[in-house]
mmCIF file of C-alpha atoms in Angstrom:
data_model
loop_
_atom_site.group_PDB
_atom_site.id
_atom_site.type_symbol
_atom_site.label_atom_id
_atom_site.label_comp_id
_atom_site.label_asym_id
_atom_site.label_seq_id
_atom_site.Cartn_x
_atom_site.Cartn_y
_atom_site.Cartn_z
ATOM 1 C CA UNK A 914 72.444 -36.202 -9.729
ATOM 2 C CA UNK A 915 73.631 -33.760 -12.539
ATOM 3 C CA UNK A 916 75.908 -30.814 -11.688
ATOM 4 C CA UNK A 917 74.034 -27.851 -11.303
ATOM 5 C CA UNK A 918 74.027 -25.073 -13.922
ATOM 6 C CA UNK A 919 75.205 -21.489 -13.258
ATOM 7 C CA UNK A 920 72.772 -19.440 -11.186
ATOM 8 C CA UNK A 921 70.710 -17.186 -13.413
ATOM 9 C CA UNK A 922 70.149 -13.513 -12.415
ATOM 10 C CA UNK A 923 66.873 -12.018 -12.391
ATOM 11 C CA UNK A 924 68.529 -9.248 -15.062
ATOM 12 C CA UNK A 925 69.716 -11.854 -17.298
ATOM 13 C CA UNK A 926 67.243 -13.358 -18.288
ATOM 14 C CA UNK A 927 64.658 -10.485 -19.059
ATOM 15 C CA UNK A 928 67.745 -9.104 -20.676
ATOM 16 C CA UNK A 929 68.201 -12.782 -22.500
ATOM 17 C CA UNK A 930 64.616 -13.096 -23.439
ATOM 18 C CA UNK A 931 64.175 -9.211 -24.471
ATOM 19 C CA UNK A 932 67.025 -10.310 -27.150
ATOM 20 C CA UNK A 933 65.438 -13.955 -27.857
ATOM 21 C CA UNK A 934 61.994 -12.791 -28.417
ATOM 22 C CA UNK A 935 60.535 -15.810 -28.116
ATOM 23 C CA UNK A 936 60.022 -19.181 -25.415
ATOM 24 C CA UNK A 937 58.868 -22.235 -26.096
ATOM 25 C CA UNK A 938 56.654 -24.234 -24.079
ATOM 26 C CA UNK A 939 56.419 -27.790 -23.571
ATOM 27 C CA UNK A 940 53.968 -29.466 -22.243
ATOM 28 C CA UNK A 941 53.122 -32.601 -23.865
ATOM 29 C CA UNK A 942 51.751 -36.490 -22.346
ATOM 30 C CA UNK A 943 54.859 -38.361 -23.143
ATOM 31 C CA UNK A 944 58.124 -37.700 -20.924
ATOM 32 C CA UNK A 945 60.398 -39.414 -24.474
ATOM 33 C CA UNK A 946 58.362 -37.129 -26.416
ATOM 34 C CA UNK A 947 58.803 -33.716 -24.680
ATOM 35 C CA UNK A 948 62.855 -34.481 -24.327
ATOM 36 C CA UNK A 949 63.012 -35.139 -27.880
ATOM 37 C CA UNK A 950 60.876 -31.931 -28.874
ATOM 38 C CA UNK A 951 62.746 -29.794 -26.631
ATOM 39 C CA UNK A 952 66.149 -30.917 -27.951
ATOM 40 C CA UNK A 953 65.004 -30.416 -31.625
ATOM 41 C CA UNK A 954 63.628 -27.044 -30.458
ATOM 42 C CA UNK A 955 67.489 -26.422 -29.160
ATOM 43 C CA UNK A 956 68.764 -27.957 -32.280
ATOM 44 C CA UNK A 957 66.936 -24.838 -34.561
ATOM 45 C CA UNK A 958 68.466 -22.072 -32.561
ATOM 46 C CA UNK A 959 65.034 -21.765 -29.707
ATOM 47 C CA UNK A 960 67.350 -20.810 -26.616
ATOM 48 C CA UNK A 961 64.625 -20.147 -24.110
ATOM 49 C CA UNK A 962 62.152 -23.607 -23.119
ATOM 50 C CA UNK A 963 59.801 -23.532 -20.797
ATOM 51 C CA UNK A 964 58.848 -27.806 -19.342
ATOM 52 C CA UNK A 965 55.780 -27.537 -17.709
ATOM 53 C CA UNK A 966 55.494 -29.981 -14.695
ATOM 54 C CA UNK A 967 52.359 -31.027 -16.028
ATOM 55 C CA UNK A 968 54.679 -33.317 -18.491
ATOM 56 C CA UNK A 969 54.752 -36.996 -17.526
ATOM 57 C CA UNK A 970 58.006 -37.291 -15.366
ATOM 58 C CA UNK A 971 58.713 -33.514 -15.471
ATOM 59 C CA UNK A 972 61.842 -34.104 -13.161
ATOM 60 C CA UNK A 973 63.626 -36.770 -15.473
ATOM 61 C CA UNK A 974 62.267 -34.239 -18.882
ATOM 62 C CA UNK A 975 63.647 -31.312 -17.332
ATOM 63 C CA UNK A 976 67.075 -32.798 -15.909
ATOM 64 C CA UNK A 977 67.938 -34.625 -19.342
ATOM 65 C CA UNK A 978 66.733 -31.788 -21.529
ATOM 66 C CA UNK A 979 69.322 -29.825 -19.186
ATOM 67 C CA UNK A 980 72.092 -31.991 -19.522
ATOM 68 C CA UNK A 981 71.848 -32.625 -23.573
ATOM 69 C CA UNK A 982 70.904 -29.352 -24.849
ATOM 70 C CA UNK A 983 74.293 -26.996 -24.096
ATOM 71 C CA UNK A 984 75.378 -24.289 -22.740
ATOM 72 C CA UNK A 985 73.537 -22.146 -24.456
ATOM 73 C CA UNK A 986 70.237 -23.173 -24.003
ATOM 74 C CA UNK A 987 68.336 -21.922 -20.562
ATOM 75 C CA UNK A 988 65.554 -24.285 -19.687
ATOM 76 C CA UNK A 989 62.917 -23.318 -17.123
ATOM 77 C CA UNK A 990 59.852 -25.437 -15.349
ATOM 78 C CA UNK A 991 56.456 -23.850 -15.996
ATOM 79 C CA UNK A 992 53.410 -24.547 -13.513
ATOM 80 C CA UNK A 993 55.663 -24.349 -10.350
ATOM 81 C CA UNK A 994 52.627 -23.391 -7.566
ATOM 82 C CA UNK A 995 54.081 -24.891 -4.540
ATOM 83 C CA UNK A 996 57.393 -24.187 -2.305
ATOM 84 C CA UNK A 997 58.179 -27.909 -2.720
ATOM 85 C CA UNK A 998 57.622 -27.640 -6.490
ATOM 86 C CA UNK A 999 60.278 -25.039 -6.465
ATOM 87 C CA UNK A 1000 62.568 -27.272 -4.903
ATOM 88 C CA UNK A 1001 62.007 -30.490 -7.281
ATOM 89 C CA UNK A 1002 62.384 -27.867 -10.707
ATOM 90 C CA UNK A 1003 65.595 -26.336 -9.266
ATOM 91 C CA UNK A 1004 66.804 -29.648 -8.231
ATOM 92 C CA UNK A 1005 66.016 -30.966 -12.079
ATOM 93 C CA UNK A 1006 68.480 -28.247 -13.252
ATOM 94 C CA UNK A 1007 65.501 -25.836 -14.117
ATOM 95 C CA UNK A 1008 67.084 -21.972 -14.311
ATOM 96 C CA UNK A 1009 63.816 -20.213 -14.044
ATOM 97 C CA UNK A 1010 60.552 -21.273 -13.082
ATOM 98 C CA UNK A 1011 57.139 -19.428 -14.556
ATOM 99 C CA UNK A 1012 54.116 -20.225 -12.596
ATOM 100 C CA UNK A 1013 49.937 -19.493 -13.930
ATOM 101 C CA UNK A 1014 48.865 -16.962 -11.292
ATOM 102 C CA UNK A 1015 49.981 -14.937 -8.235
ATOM 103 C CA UNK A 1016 51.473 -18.534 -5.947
ATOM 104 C CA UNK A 1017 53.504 -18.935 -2.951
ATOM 105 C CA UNK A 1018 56.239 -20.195 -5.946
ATOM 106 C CA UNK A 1019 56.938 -16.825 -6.471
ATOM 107 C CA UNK A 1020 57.810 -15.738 -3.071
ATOM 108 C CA UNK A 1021 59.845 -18.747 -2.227
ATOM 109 C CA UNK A 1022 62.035 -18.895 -5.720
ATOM 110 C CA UNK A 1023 62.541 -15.216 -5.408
ATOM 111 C CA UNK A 1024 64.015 -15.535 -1.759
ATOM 112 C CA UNK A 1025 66.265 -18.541 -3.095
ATOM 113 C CA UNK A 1026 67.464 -15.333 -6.028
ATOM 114 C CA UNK A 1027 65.929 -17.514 -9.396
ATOM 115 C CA UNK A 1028 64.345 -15.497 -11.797
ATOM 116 C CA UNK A 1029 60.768 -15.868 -11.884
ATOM 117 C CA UNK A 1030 58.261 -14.854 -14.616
ATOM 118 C CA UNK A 1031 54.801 -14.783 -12.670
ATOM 119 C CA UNK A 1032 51.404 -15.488 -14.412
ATOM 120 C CA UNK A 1033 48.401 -12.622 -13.936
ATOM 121 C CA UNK A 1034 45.887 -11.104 -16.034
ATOM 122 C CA UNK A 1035 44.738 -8.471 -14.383
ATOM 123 C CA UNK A 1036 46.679 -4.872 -13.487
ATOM 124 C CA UNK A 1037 46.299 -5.085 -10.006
ATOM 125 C CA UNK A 1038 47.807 -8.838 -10.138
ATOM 126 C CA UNK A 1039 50.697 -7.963 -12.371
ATOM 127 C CA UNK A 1040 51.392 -5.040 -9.892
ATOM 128 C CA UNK A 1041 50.929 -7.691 -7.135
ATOM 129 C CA UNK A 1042 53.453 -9.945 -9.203
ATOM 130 C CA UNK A 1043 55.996 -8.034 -9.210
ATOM 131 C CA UNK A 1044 55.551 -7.191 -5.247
ATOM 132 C CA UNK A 1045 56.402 -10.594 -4.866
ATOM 133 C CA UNK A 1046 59.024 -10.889 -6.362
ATOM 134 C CA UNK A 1047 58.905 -11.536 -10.279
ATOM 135 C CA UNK A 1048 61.266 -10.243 -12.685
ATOM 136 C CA UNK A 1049 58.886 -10.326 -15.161
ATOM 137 C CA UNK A 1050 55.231 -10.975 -15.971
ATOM 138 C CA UNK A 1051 53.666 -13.641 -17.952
ATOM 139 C CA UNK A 1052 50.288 -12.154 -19.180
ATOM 140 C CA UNK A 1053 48.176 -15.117 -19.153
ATOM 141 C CA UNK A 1054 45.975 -16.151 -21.067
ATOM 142 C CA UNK A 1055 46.817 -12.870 -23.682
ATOM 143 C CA UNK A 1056 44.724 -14.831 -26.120
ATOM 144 C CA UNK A 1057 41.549 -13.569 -23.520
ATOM 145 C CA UNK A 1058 42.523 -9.570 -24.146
ATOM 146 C CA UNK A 1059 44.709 -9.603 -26.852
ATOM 147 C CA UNK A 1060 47.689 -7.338 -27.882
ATOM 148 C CA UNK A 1061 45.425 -4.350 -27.617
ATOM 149 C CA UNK A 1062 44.738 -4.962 -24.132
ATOM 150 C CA UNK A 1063 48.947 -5.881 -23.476
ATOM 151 C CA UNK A 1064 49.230 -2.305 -24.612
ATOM 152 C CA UNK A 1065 46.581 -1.063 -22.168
ATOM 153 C CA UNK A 1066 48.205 -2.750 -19.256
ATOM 154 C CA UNK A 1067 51.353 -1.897 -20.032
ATOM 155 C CA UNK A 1068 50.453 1.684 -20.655
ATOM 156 C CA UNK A 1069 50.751 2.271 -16.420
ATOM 157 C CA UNK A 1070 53.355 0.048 -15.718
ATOM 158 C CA UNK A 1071 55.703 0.773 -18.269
ATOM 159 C CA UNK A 1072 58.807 -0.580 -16.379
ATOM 160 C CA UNK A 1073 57.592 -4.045 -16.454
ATOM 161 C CA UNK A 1074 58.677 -6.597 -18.224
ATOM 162 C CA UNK A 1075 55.895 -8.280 -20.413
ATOM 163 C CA UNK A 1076 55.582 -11.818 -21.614
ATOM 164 C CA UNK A 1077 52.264 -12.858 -23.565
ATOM 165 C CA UNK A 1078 51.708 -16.668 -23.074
ATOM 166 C CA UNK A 1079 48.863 -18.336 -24.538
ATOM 167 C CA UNK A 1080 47.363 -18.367 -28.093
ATOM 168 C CA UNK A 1081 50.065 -17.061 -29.599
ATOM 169 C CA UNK A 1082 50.123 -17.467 -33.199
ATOM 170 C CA UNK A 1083 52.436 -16.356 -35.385
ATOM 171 C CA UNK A 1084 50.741 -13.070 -36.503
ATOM 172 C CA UNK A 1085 49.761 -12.578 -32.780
ATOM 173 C CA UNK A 1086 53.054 -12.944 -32.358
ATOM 174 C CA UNK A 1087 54.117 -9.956 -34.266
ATOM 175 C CA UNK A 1088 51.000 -7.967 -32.920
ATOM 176 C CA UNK A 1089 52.532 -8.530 -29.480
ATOM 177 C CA UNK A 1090 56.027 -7.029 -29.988
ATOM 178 C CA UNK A 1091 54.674 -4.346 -31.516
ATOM 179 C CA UNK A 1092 52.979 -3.576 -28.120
ATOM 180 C CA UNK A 1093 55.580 -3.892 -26.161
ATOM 181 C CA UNK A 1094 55.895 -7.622 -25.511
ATOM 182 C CA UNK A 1095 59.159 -8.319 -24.116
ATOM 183 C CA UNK A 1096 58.672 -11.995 -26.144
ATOM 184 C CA UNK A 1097 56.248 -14.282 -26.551
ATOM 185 C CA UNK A 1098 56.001 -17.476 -24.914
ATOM 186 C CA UNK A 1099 54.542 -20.102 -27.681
ATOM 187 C CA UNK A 1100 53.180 -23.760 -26.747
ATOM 188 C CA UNK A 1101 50.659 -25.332 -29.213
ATOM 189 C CA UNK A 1102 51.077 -23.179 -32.326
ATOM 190 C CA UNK A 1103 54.893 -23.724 -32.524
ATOM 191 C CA UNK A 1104 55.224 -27.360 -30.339
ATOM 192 C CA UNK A 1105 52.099 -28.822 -32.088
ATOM 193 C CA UNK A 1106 51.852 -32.144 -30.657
ATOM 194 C CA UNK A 1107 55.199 -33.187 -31.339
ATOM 195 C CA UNK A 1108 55.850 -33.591 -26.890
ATOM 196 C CA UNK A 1109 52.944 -36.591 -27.491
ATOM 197 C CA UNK A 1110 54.846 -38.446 -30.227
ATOM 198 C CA UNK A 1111 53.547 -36.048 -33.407
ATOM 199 C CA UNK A 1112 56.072 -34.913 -36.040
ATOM 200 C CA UNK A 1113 59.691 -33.581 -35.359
ATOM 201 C CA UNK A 1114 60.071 -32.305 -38.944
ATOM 202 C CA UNK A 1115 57.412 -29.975 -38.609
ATOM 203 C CA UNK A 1116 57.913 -28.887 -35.256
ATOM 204 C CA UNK A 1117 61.807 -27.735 -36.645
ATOM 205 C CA UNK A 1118 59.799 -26.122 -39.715
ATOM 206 C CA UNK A 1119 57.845 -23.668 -37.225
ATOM 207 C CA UNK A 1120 60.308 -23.082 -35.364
ATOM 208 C CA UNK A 1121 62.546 -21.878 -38.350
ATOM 209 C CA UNK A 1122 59.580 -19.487 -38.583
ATOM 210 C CA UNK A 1123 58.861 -18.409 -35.490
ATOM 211 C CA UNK A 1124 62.491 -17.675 -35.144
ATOM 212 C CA UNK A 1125 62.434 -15.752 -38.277
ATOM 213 C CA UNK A 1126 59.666 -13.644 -37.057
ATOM 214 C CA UNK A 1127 61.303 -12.469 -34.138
ATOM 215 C CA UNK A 1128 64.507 -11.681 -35.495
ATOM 216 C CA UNK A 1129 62.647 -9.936 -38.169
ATOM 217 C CA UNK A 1130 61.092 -8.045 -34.795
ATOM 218 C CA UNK A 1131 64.562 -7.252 -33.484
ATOM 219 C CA UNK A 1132 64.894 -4.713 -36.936
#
């Protein structure tokens, strides 16, 4: 069993992630695959990861990508819906967990003090979100409503902490801090399919981009 990292606080990592801009998101169909994506992600200066636990052998992904990619890398499990999920991603080494909609994951991890960044679409389940417990909201899919409509929700709830996940492009990308977005969390336009076995060299080419963009963002 690896030694467990330091306990993230809820303020640190919207804090972290308002500074990052950006997440990447893994979730590819080969376990070798996503380590070696994530750690080339790491490699190109990409601090925050998100491992979905969709990933072939999430547990073994998330605990080696965790022990190999430093200090200064945080790594979160994405797609945590169940208390016992909670336990297996924490367990892995996972510092955060994000989940797709409003699930008992969000309750439980907030009780055990890890930052969660809860999945809703809706205002009413962004408000309910953050009853639960979030730190932070991962509006999801954006691609469905679009930076225009991240402004709109954000417009009443101005104190939360935004996160558009899904579609997100690299012009989108833009379009979404200029909203508001706290950062973007980017799968298949930045990861490609380079967590299946596709090409490293490119993967490490958008993310020189991507990372560009949001430091670029940062003014």
């Amino acid at each position: 069993m690896m030694m467990q990292p330091t306990p993230l606080k809820p303020n640190d990592l919207v804090a972290g992630l308002s500074e990052a801009r950006l997440l990447a998101v893994i979730r590819g169909n080969d376990a070798d695959a996503s380590i070696a994506a994530a750690l080339a992600l790491v490699e190109e200066g990409v601090k925050y990861l998100e491992i979905a636990i969709t990933t072939p052998d999430a547990q073994r992904v998330i605990e080696t990508v965790c022990e190999h990619a430093g200090p200064e890398a945080v790594i979160g499990a994405g797609t945590v819906l169940t208390v016992d999920d909670v336990a297996a991603v924490l367990g892995a080494g996972a510092r955060f967990i994000l989940t797709p909609s409003l699930a008992p994951s969000i309750a439980e991890a907030a009780e055990r003090g890890v930052p969660v960044i809860a999945g809703a679409f809706t205002p009413s389940e962004c408000y309910r979100g953050m009853e639960l417990g979030a730190s932070a909201i991962k509006l999801f899919p954006a691609s469905a409503g679009g930076p225009e409509y991240l402004k709109a929700v954000r417009d009443p709830f101005p104190d939360i902490p935004f996160i558009a996940i899904g579609g997100v492009g690299q012009a989108e990308a833009v379009e979404y801090w200029r909203r508001g977005a706290l950062a973007v969390g980017v799968g298949g336009p930045l990861v490609g399919d380079a967590a299946s076995g596709g090409d490293l060299a490119e993967l490490r080419s958008r993310a020189r981009a991507y990372l560009q963009l949001a430091a670029d963002s940062r003014g």
